[in-house]
CSV table of C-alpha atoms and ligand atoms in Angstrom, one decimal:
chain,number,residue,atom,x,y,z
A,17,MET,CA,2.9,19.3,19.1
A,18,THR,CA,0.2,20.4,21.6
A,19,GLN,CA,-2.7,20.1,19.2
A,20,PHE,CA,-2.1,16.3,19.2
A,21,SER,CA,-1.2,15.8,22.8
A,22,ASN,CA,-4.8,15.2,24.0
A,23,SER,CA,-5.5,12.6,21.4
A,24,ARG,CA,-2.1,10.9,21.7
A,25,ARG,CA,-2.7,9.2,25.0
A,26,ARG,CA,-6.1,8.0,23.7
A,27,PHE,CA,-4.5,6.8,20.5
A,28,LEU,CA,-1.7,4.9,22.2
A,29,LEU,CA,-4.2,3.2,24.5
A,30,THR,CA,-6.4,2.2,21.6
A,31,ALA,CA,-3.4,0.9,19.6
A,32,SER,CA,-2.2,-1.3,22.4
A,33,ALA,CA,-5.7,-2.6,23.0
A,34,THR,CA,-6.1,-3.4,19.3
A,35,ALA,CA,-2.7,-5.3,19.4
A,36,ALA,CA,-3.8,-7.3,22.4
A,37,THR,CA,-7.2,-8.1,20.8
A,38,THR,CA,-5.6,-9.3,17.5
A,39,VAL,CA,-3.2,-11.6,19.4
A,40,LEU,CA,-6.1,-13.2,21.2
A,41,ILE,CA,-8.2,-13.7,18.1
A,42,LYS,CA,-5.2,-14.8,16.2
A,43,GLY,CA,-6.6,-15.8,12.8
A,44,CYS,CA,-8.7,-13.5,10.7
A,45,VAL,CA,-10.1,-10.5,12.4
A,46,GLY,CA,-13.5,-9.7,11.0
A,47,ASN,CA,-15.6,-6.8,12.0
A,48,PRO,CA,-18.6,-7.5,14.3
A,49,PRO,CA,-21.8,-7.9,12.2
A,50,ASP,CA,-23.3,-4.7,13.4
A,51,GLN,CA,-20.4,-2.8,11.8
A,52,THR,CA,-20.0,-4.7,8.6
A,53,SER,CA,-23.7,-4.9,7.7
A,54,SER,CA,-24.6,-1.3,8.0
A,55,ALA,CA,-24.2,-0.5,4.3
A,56,ALA,CA,-26.1,-3.6,3.3
A,57,SER,CA,-29.0,-3.1,5.7
A,58,GLY,CA,-29.3,0.5,4.7
A,59,SER,CA,-29.1,1.6,8.3
A,60,SER,CA,-26.4,4.1,7.3
A,61,PRO,CA,-28.0,7.1,5.6
A,62,ALA,CA,-25.0,7.7,3.4
A,63,ALA,CA,-25.0,4.2,2.0
A,64,SER,CA,-27.9,3.9,-0.4
A,65,PRO,CA,-26.9,4.3,-4.1
A,66,ALA,CA,-29.2,2.6,-6.5
A,67,VAL,CA,-28.4,-1.0,-7.4
A,68,ALA,CA,-26.6,-1.0,-10.8
A,69,VAL,CA,-26.6,-4.7,-11.9
A,70,GLN,CA,-27.4,-5.1,-15.5
A,71,ALA,CA,-29.1,-8.2,-16.9
A,72,GLY,CA,-26.6,-11.0,-17.3
A,73,GLN,CA,-24.1,-9.4,-14.9
A,74,GLU,CA,-25.6,-10.7,-11.6
A,75,PRO,CA,-22.8,-11.8,-9.4
A,76,GLU,CA,-22.7,-15.6,-8.5
A,77,VAL,CA,-22.4,-14.7,-4.8
A,78,LYS,CA,-23.4,-11.7,-2.7
A,79,THR,CA,-20.3,-12.0,-0.4
A,80,ALA,CA,-16.5,-12.1,-0.4
A,81,LYS,CA,-14.2,-11.7,2.5
A,82,LEU,CA,-11.5,-9.1,1.8
A,83,GLY,CA,-8.6,-8.3,4.1
A,84,TYR,CA,-7.1,-4.9,4.7
A,85,ILE,CA,-4.4,-3.2,6.8
A,86,PRO,CA,-5.3,0.1,8.5
A,87,ILE,CA,-3.3,2.4,6.3
A,88,VAL,CA,-4.7,4.8,3.6
A,89,GLU,CA,-4.1,2.2,0.9
A,90,SER,CA,-7.1,0.3,2.1
A,91,ALA,CA,-9.5,3.3,1.7
A,92,PRO,CA,-11.2,2.1,-1.5
A,93,LEU,CA,-12.2,-1.2,0.2
A,94,ILE,CA,-13.6,0.5,3.3
A,95,ILE,CA,-15.3,3.2,1.3
A,96,ALA,CA,-16.8,0.7,-1.1
A,97,LYS,CA,-18.3,-1.0,1.9
A,98,GLU,CA,-19.4,2.1,3.8
A,99,LYS,CA,-20.8,4.0,0.8
A,100,GLY,CA,-22.7,1.0,-0.4
A,101,PHE,CA,-20.8,0.4,-3.7
A,102,PHE,CA,-20.4,-3.3,-3.1
A,103,ALA,CA,-24.2,-3.5,-2.6
A,104,LYS,CA,-24.8,-1.3,-5.7
A,105,TYR,CA,-23.1,-3.9,-7.8
A,106,GLY,CA,-25.0,-6.8,-6.3
A,107,MET,CA,-22.7,-7.8,-3.4
A,108,PRO,CA,-24.3,-6.4,-0.3
A,109,ASP,CA,-22.6,-9.0,2.0
A,110,VAL,CA,-19.0,-8.3,1.3
A,111,GLU,CA,-16.9,-8.2,4.5
A,112,VAL,CA,-13.9,-6.0,4.9
A,113,ALA,CA,-11.7,-7.7,7.6
A,114,LYS,CA,-8.9,-5.9,9.4
A,115,GLN,CA,-5.7,-8.0,9.4
A,116,ALA,CA,-3.4,-7.9,12.4
A,117,ASN,CA,-0.4,-7.5,10.1
A,118,TRP,CA,0.8,-8.5,6.6
A,119,GLY,CA,1.9,-11.9,7.7
A,120,ALA,CA,-1.7,-12.6,9.0
A,121,ALA,CA,-3.1,-11.4,5.7
A,122,ARG,CA,-0.8,-13.9,3.9
A,123,ASP,CA,-1.8,-16.7,6.2
A,124,ASN,CA,-5.5,-15.9,5.9
A,125,VAL,CA,-5.5,-15.9,2.1
A,126,LYS,CA,-3.6,-19.2,2.1
A,127,ILE,CA,-6.5,-20.9,4.0
A,128,GLY,CA,-9.2,-18.9,2.1
A,129,SER,CA,-12.6,-17.9,3.4
A,130,GLY,CA,-13.6,-21.5,3.5
A,131,GLY,CA,-11.0,-22.1,6.2
A,132,GLY,CA,-11.9,-19.0,8.2
A,133,GLY,CA,-9.5,-16.7,6.3
A,134,ILE,CA,-10.0,-14.3,3.4
A,135,ASP,CA,-10.6,-14.6,-0.4
A,136,GLY,CA,-8.3,-11.7,-1.1
A,137,GLY,CA,-7.9,-8.0,-0.4
A,138,GLN,CA,-5.1,-5.4,-0.1
A,139,TRP,CA,-1.5,-6.3,-0.9
A,140,GLN,CA,1.9,-4.8,-1.1
A,141,MET,CA,3.8,-5.9,-4.2
A,142,PRO,CA,5.0,-8.4,-5.1
A,143,MET,CA,3.1,-10.4,-2.4
A,144,PRO,CA,0.5,-11.8,-4.8
A,145,TYR,CA,3.4,-13.2,-6.9
A,146,LEU,CA,5.2,-14.6,-3.9
A,147,ILE,CA,2.0,-16.2,-2.6
A,148,SER,CA,1.2,-17.6,-6.1
A,149,GLU,CA,4.7,-19.1,-6.4
A,150,GLY,CA,4.7,-20.5,-2.8
A,151,ILE,CA,7.7,-18.3,-1.9
A,152,ILE,CA,6.2,-16.9,1.3
A,153,THR,CA,3.7,-19.7,2.0
A,154,ASP,CA,6.0,-22.6,2.8
A,155,ASN,CA,6.2,-23.8,-0.8
A,156,THR,CA,2.4,-24.1,-1.0
A,157,LYS,CA,1.4,-22.3,-4.2
A,158,VAL,CA,-1.8,-20.3,-3.8
A,159,PRO,CA,-2.4,-18.8,-7.3
A,160,MET,CA,-3.7,-15.2,-7.1
A,161,TYR,CA,-5.0,-12.6,-9.6
A,162,VAL,CA,-3.9,-9.0,-9.4
A,163,LEU,CA,-7.1,-7.1,-10.4
A,164,CYS,CA,-6.7,-3.4,-9.6
A,165,GLN,CA,-4.1,-1.0,-8.2
A,166,LEU,CA,-5.6,0.6,-5.0
A,167,ASN,CA,-3.5,3.8,-4.8
A,168,THR,CA,-0.3,5.7,-5.6
A,169,ASN,CA,1.8,8.0,-3.3
A,170,GLY,CA,0.8,8.3,0.4
A,171,ASN,CA,3.9,6.7,1.8
A,172,GLY,CA,7.0,8.1,3.5
A,173,ILE,CA,10.3,7.6,5.2
A,174,ALA,CA,10.3,8.8,8.8
A,175,ILE,CA,13.6,9.5,10.7
A,176,ALA,CA,14.0,9.6,14.5
A,177,GLY,CA,14.1,13.0,16.0
A,178,ASN,CA,17.7,12.7,17.4
A,179,HIS,CA,18.9,12.8,13.8
A,180,LYS,CA,17.3,16.2,13.2
A,181,GLY,CA,19.6,18.9,11.7
A,182,LYS,CA,22.0,16.4,10.3
A,183,GLY,CA,21.0,16.9,6.7
A,184,ILE,CA,19.1,13.6,6.3
A,185,GLY,CA,16.6,14.4,3.6
A,186,LEU,CA,15.5,13.2,0.2
A,187,LYS,CA,19.1,13.4,-1.1
A,188,LEU,CA,21.8,11.7,1.0
A,189,ASP,CA,24.7,12.7,-1.2
A,190,GLY,CA,27.7,13.4,1.1
A,191,LYS,CA,26.1,11.7,4.0
A,192,ALA,CA,28.1,8.4,3.8
A,193,ASP,CA,30.1,9.4,6.9
A,194,PHE,CA,27.0,9.7,9.0
A,195,PHE,CA,26.1,6.1,8.3
A,196,SER,CA,29.7,4.7,8.5
A,197,GLN,CA,30.3,6.5,11.8
A,198,MET,CA,27.2,4.9,13.3
A,199,LYS,CA,28.4,1.6,11.9
A,200,SER,CA,31.9,1.9,13.3
A,201,SER,CA,30.6,2.9,16.7
A,202,GLY,CA,28.7,-0.4,16.9
A,203,THR,CA,25.2,1.1,16.4
A,204,ARG,CA,24.3,0.7,12.7
A,205,PHE,CA,21.5,2.9,11.4
A,206,LYS,CA,18.3,0.8,11.9
A,207,ALA,CA,15.7,1.1,9.2
A,208,ALA,CA,12.3,-0.7,9.6
A,209,TYR,CA,9.3,-1.6,7.5
A,210,THR,CA,6.1,-3.6,8.1
A,211,PHE,CA,6.8,-6.6,5.8
A,212,PRO,CA,10.0,-7.7,4.2
A,213,LYS,CA,10.8,-7.9,0.4
A,214,ALA,CA,7.8,-5.7,-0.6
A,215,ASN,CA,7.0,-2.0,-1.3
A,216,GLN,CA,8.1,-0.5,2.0
A,217,GLU,CA,11.5,-2.3,2.0
A,218,PHE,CA,12.0,-1.3,-1.7
A,219,TRP,CA,11.3,2.4,-1.0
A,220,ILE,CA,13.8,2.6,1.9
A,221,ARG,CA,16.4,0.6,0.0
A,222,TYR,CA,15.9,2.7,-3.2
A,223,TRP,CA,16.3,5.9,-1.2
A,224,LEU,CA,19.4,4.8,0.6
A,225,ALA,CA,21.1,3.3,-2.4
A,226,ALA,CA,20.3,6.4,-4.5
A,227,GLY,CA,22.3,8.4,-1.9
A,228,GLY,CA,25.3,6.0,-2.2
A,229,ILE,CA,24.4,4.1,1.0
A,230,ASN,CA,24.5,0.3,0.6
A,231,PRO,CA,21.5,-0.9,2.6
A,232,ASP,CA,23.0,-4.4,2.9
A,233,THR,CA,26.2,-3.3,4.5
A,234,GLU,CA,25.8,0.2,6.0
A,235,VAL,CA,22.3,-0.2,7.6
A,236,GLU,CA,20.4,-2.8,9.7
A,237,LEU,CA,17.0,-3.5,8.1
A,238,LEU,CA,14.2,-4.9,10.3
A,239,THR,CA,10.5,-5.7,10.2
A,240,VAL,CA,8.2,-4.0,12.8
A,241,PRO,CA,4.4,-3.9,12.9
A,242,ALA,CA,3.1,-0.4,12.1
A,243,SER,CA,1.3,-0.1,15.4
A,244,GLN,CA,4.6,-0.4,17.2
A,245,THR,CA,6.5,2.2,15.2
A,246,VAL,CA,5.8,5.3,17.2
A,247,ALA,CA,6.8,3.6,20.5
A,248,ASP,CA,9.9,1.9,19.0
A,249,MET,CA,11.2,5.2,17.5
A,250,LYS,CA,10.5,7.0,20.7
A,251,ARG,CA,12.6,4.5,22.7
A,252,GLY,CA,15.4,4.6,20.2
A,253,ALA,CA,14.9,1.1,18.8
A,254,MET,CA,14.9,2.4,15.2
A,255,ASP,CA,16.3,5.3,13.3
A,256,ALA,CA,14.1,5.1,10.2
A,257,PHE,CA,10.7,3.7,9.2
A,258,SER,CA,9.1,3.3,5.9
A,259,THR,CA,5.3,2.9,5.7
A,260,GLY,CA,1.9,4.3,4.6
A,261,ASP,CA,0.0,7.2,6.0
A,262,PRO,CA,-0.9,8.0,8.6
A,263,TRP,CA,2.1,6.4,10.3
A,264,PRO,CA,4.9,8.6,8.9
A,265,TYR,CA,2.9,11.7,9.6
A,266,ARG,CA,1.9,10.4,13.0
A,267,ILE,CA,5.6,10.3,13.9
A,268,VAL,CA,6.0,14.0,13.1
A,269,ALA,CA,2.6,14.8,14.8
A,270,ASP,CA,3.8,13.1,18.0
A,271,ASP,CA,7.2,15.0,17.8
A,272,VAL,CA,9.0,11.6,17.7
A,273,GLY,CA,10.8,12.3,14.5
A,274,PHE,CA,10.6,14.0,11.0
A,275,LEU,CA,10.1,12.9,7.4
A,276,ALA,CA,13.1,12.6,5.2
A,277,ALA,CA,11.1,11.9,2.1
A,278,LEU,CA,7.7,11.1,0.7
A,279,THR,CA,7.5,8.2,-1.8
A,280,SER,CA,5.9,10.7,-4.2
A,281,GLU,CA,9.3,12.5,-4.1
A,282,ILE,CA,11.3,9.4,-4.8
A,283,TRP,CA,9.0,8.3,-7.7
A,284,LYS,CA,6.1,10.5,-8.5
A,285,ASP,CA,2.9,8.5,-9.0
A,286,HIS,CA,4.6,5.2,-8.3
A,287,PRO,CA,2.9,1.9,-8.2
A,288,GLU,CA,1.9,1.2,-4.5
A,289,GLU,CA,-0.7,-1.3,-3.2
A,290,TYR,CA,-3.0,-3.6,-5.0
A,291,PHE,CA,-6.3,-5.5,-4.9
A,292,ALA,CA,-5.8,-9.2,-5.5
A,293,VAL,CA,-7.8,-12.3,-4.8
A,294,ARG,CA,-7.3,-16.1,-4.9
A,295,SER,CA,-7.6,-17.1,-8.6
A,296,ASP,CA,-9.8,-20.2,-7.6
A,297,TRP,CA,-12.3,-17.7,-6.1
A,298,ALA,CA,-12.2,-15.5,-9.2
A,299,ASP,CA,-12.4,-18.3,-11.6
A,300,LYS,CA,-15.4,-19.7,-9.8
A,301,HIS,CA,-17.1,-16.3,-9.5
A,302,PRO,CA,-16.2,-14.3,-12.7
A,303,LYS,CA,-19.2,-11.9,-12.4
A,304,ALA,CA,-18.7,-11.3,-8.7
A,305,THR,CA,-15.0,-10.6,-9.4
A,306,LYS,CA,-16.0,-7.9,-11.9
A,307,ALA,CA,-18.6,-6.6,-9.4
A,308,LEU,CA,-15.9,-6.2,-6.8
A,309,ILE,CA,-13.7,-4.3,-9.3
A,310,LYS,CA,-16.6,-2.0,-10.2
A,311,ALA,CA,-17.3,-1.2,-6.6
A,312,ILE,CA,-13.6,-0.5,-5.9
A,313,ILE,CA,-13.4,1.8,-9.0
A,314,GLU,CA,-16.4,3.8,-7.9
A,315,ALA,CA,-14.9,4.1,-4.4
A,316,GLN,CA,-11.6,5.2,-5.9
A,317,GLN,CA,-13.4,8.0,-7.9
A,318,TRP,CA,-15.2,9.0,-4.6
A,319,CYS,CA,-11.9,9.0,-2.7
A,320,ASP,CA,-10.2,11.2,-5.3
A,321,ASN,CA,-12.7,14.0,-4.9
A,322,PHE,CA,-10.9,16.2,-2.4
A,323,ASP,CA,-14.3,17.5,-1.3
A,324,ASN,CA,-15.0,14.0,0.1
A,325,ARG,CA,-11.7,13.7,2.0
A,326,LYS,CA,-12.9,15.1,5.3
A,327,GLU,CA,-15.7,12.5,5.3
A,328,MET,CA,-13.2,9.9,4.3
A,329,ALA,CA,-11.0,10.8,7.2
A,330,SER,CA,-14.0,10.6,9.5
A,331,ILE,CA,-14.9,7.1,8.3
A,332,LEU,CA,-11.4,5.7,8.3
A,333,SER,CA,-10.7,7.1,11.8
A,334,ARG,CA,-13.5,5.1,13.4
A,335,ARG,CA,-12.6,2.5,16.0
A,336,GLU,CA,-13.5,-0.5,13.8
A,337,TYR,CA,-11.2,0.8,11.0
A,338,PHE,CA,-8.0,2.7,11.9
A,339,ALA,CA,-8.9,3.8,15.5
A,340,LEU,CA,-7.1,7.1,15.1
A,341,PRO,CA,-7.9,10.8,15.7
A,342,GLU,CA,-9.4,12.1,12.5
A,343,GLU,CA,-7.0,15.1,12.4
A,344,VAL,CA,-3.9,13.0,11.9
A,345,LEU,CA,-5.5,11.4,8.9
A,346,LEU,CA,-6.9,14.6,7.3
A,347,ASN,CA,-3.7,16.6,6.8
A,348,PRO,CA,-1.8,13.9,4.7
A,349,LEU,CA,-5.0,13.1,2.9
A,350,MET,CA,-5.1,16.8,1.8
A,351,GLY,CA,-1.5,16.8,0.7
A,352,LYS,CA,-0.4,18.8,3.7
A,353,TYR,CA,2.7,17.3,5.2
A,354,ASN,CA,4.6,18.8,8.1
A,355,MET,CA,7.9,17.0,7.3
A,356,GLY,CA,9.4,18.4,10.5
A,357,GLU,CA,12.2,20.2,8.7
A,358,ARG,CA,10.1,21.5,5.8
A,359,GLN,CA,6.4,21.8,4.8
A,360,ILE,CA,4.7,20.3,1.8
A,361,ASP,CA,1.2,21.5,0.7
A,362,ASP,CA,0.6,19.9,-2.6
A,363,ARG,CA,-2.4,17.7,-3.5
A,364,SER,CA,-0.5,15.9,-6.2
A,365,MET,CA,1.8,14.5,-3.5
A,366,ALA,CA,-1.0,13.1,-1.5
A,367,VAL,CA,-2.4,9.5,-1.8
A,368,LEU,CA,-4.4,9.2,-5.0
A,369,TYR,CA,-6.7,6.5,-6.0
A,370,TRP,CA,-8.3,7.0,-9.4
A,371,LYS,CA,-6.1,9.3,-11.5
A,372,ASP,CA,-2.7,10.8,-11.3
A,373,SER,CA,-0.5,13.0,-13.5
A,374,LYS,CA,0.4,9.9,-15.5
A,375,GLY,CA,-3.1,8.6,-16.1
A,376,SER,CA,-4.9,5.8,-14.4
A,377,VAL,CA,-4.1,4.8,-10.8
A,378,SER,CA,-6.7,2.0,-10.7
A,379,TYR,CA,-5.6,0.1,-13.8
A,380,PRO,CA,-2.9,-2.5,-12.9
A,381,TYR,CA,-0.1,-1.9,-15.4
A,382,LYS,CA,1.9,-5.1,-16.1
A,383,SER,CA,5.0,-2.9,-16.5
A,384,HIS,CA,4.8,-2.0,-12.8
A,385,ASP,CA,4.6,-5.7,-11.8
A,386,LEU,CA,7.8,-6.1,-13.8
A,387,TRP,CA,9.5,-3.4,-11.9
A,388,PHE,CA,8.7,-5.1,-8.5
A,389,LEU,CA,10.1,-8.4,-9.9
A,390,THR,CA,13.2,-6.6,-11.3
A,391,GLU,CA,13.7,-4.8,-8.0
A,392,SER,CA,13.4,-8.2,-6.2
A,393,VAL,CA,16.2,-9.5,-8.5
A,394,ARG,CA,18.3,-6.3,-7.8
A,395,TRP,CA,18.4,-7.1,-4.0
A,396,GLY,CA,18.7,-10.9,-4.4
A,397,PHE,CA,15.2,-11.6,-3.1
A,398,LEU,CA,14.5,-13.6,-6.3
A,399,PRO,CA,17.0,-15.4,-8.6
A,400,LYS,CA,18.3,-13.7,-11.7
A,401,GLU,CA,16.4,-16.2,-13.9
A,402,THR,CA,13.1,-14.7,-12.7
A,403,LEU,CA,13.5,-12.0,-15.4
A,404,THR,CA,13.6,-14.6,-18.1
A,405,GLY,CA,10.2,-16.0,-17.2
A,406,ALA,CA,8.8,-12.7,-15.8
A,407,GLN,CA,6.5,-11.9,-18.7
A,408,ALA,CA,4.8,-15.4,-18.6
A,409,LEU,CA,4.5,-15.1,-14.8
A,410,ILE,CA,3.0,-11.6,-15.0
A,411,ASP,CA,0.6,-12.7,-17.8
A,412,LYS,CA,-0.7,-15.5,-15.4
A,413,VAL,CA,-1.0,-13.3,-12.2
A,414,ASN,CA,-1.9,-9.9,-13.6
A,415,ARG,CA,-5.5,-9.9,-14.9
A,416,GLU,CA,-5.7,-6.4,-16.3
A,417,ASP,CA,-8.1,-7.9,-18.9
A,418,ILE,CA,-10.7,-8.4,-16.1
A,419,TRP,CA,-10.2,-4.8,-14.9
A,420,LYS,CA,-10.9,-3.6,-18.5
A,421,GLU,CA,-14.0,-5.7,-18.9
A,422,ALA,CA,-15.4,-4.4,-15.5
A,423,ALA,CA,-14.5,-0.8,-16.5
A,424,GLN,CA,-16.3,-1.1,-19.8
A,425,GLU,CA,-19.3,-2.8,-18.3
A,426,MET,CA,-19.8,0.1,-15.8
A,427,GLY,CA,-19.4,2.7,-18.5
A,428,ILE,CA,-16.0,4.1,-17.7
A,429,ALA,CA,-15.0,6.6,-20.5
A,430,ALA,CA,-12.7,5.0,-23.1
A,431,ALA,CA,-10.1,7.8,-22.4
A,432,ASP,CA,-9.8,6.5,-18.8
A,433,ILE,CA,-9.1,2.9,-19.9
A,434,PRO,CA,-5.4,2.5,-20.8
A,435,THR,CA,-4.7,0.9,-24.2
A,436,SER,CA,-1.2,-0.5,-23.3
A,437,THR,CA,-0.2,-2.8,-20.5
A,438,SER,CA,3.0,-0.7,-20.1
A,439,ARG,CA,3.0,2.8,-18.6
A,440,GLY,CA,6.3,3.2,-20.5
A,441,VAL,CA,9.7,4.5,-19.2
A,442,GLU,CA,9.7,5.4,-15.5
A,443,GLU,CA,12.1,8.0,-14.0
A,444,PHE,CA,13.2,8.1,-10.4
A,445,PHE,CA,14.4,11.2,-8.4
A,446,ASP,CA,18.0,10.3,-8.9
A,447,GLY,CA,17.6,10.3,-12.7
A,448,ILE,CA,17.7,6.5,-13.0
A,449,LYS,CA,15.3,5.2,-15.6
A,450,PHE,CA,13.4,1.9,-15.8
A,451,ASP,CA,12.4,0.9,-19.3
A,452,PRO,CA,10.0,-2.1,-19.0
A,453,ALA,CA,11.2,-3.2,-22.5
A,454,ASN,CA,14.7,-3.7,-21.0
A,455,PRO,CA,14.8,-4.4,-17.3
A,456,GLN,CA,18.4,-5.6,-17.5
A,457,ALA,CA,19.5,-2.2,-18.7
A,458,TYR,CA,17.9,-0.8,-15.5
A,459,LEU,CA,19.8,-3.3,-13.3
A,460,ASP,CA,23.0,-2.5,-15.2
A,461,SER,CA,22.6,1.2,-14.5
A,462,LEU,CA,22.4,0.8,-10.8
A,463,LYS,CA,25.6,1.2,-8.8
A,464,ILE,CA,24.4,-0.5,-5.6
A,465,LYS,CA,22.8,-3.9,-5.8
A,466,ALA,CA,23.1,-7.3,-4.2
B,508,CA,CA1,2.3,1.1,1.3
């Protein structure tokens, strides 16, 4: 792909420099003050919307430290900072802090901003639940609130180029031999993701199992940091990779592999990543919590205007954020995916932040949290009994009520505020249905499970 060859070397150098820096700094990686304060100080000409804090809604604090991972899911946090929306709602000193990886984000929220970490930020599901319950924090329960969904779509499954032309696409029906032959020759198909037991592992497991491939027996699953994926796939260390844009697209752009499926093909307008904070921070700062939601909502509306996406790509591509050439971000943001073996040009398949074909993206549906917990039970990540207590757990962690209050206070139209905490029955590409009223029926309908 000659159009990318010039930028690739620069990108790889930047990526390894970034990796080295994050190792040295170790804990939380904040942006230097000159980068984070630009919106607050008004030095950026684009960042000066009028302050919109009504009497009685003044946030208790002007700052919060929010972590993000450099994938398109984080755009509402970065745009809220860069376009001055945090400042508009009375929180000019919010910091958006790049996290070295998901494990670092988890460790940083465990210690909180008081300990040099973060108050909250961007999460895959069900991380806020696993952190709240102490499951991935060494049995230390750090209660969190899920406040907002950040995005839908915008993720994909990339396959190494040496498997091109073997019919590995969205549907794997009839491909069992391909996987079993690799297994019997001693090189099981290796599928990677950036953090275990969360979205990206769920997407690749769902895709494989829907095609009759048991991910626990036919495939080797492994965790790899996103910044390492292009190099690892190039040297043959992995056959498949599941993550957010721009990484899947990057693999095609660099001619290292192709895309088997977009997550929007597996489950159109699926739940993806979320904004969640420590509940002790939110309980102490209820007005600031709503101010953060309002700023994120306004950023989501801005991001969903496709006329803004070129500017969005330009902001996200900057060194302090994704450190990528702008052109690898812009195509997937516009719904233009070169899949390698086919082309997709459809804005409804792109990452969306505010509205999708099913309604609100931003509102955190409790029925989606239930799917993530149910899928965790499916694969044996959480015990079966989780389903019995799931509703009580969801009611504790998911604070859609705070989202609604924030949306009402900022004057969001009633039609854009969901009236039910359930989005209703969901349907996947293989015809399987998830009825939130009966998660057990969904589990019973699945042929492959732990
Ligand atoms: Ca993702």
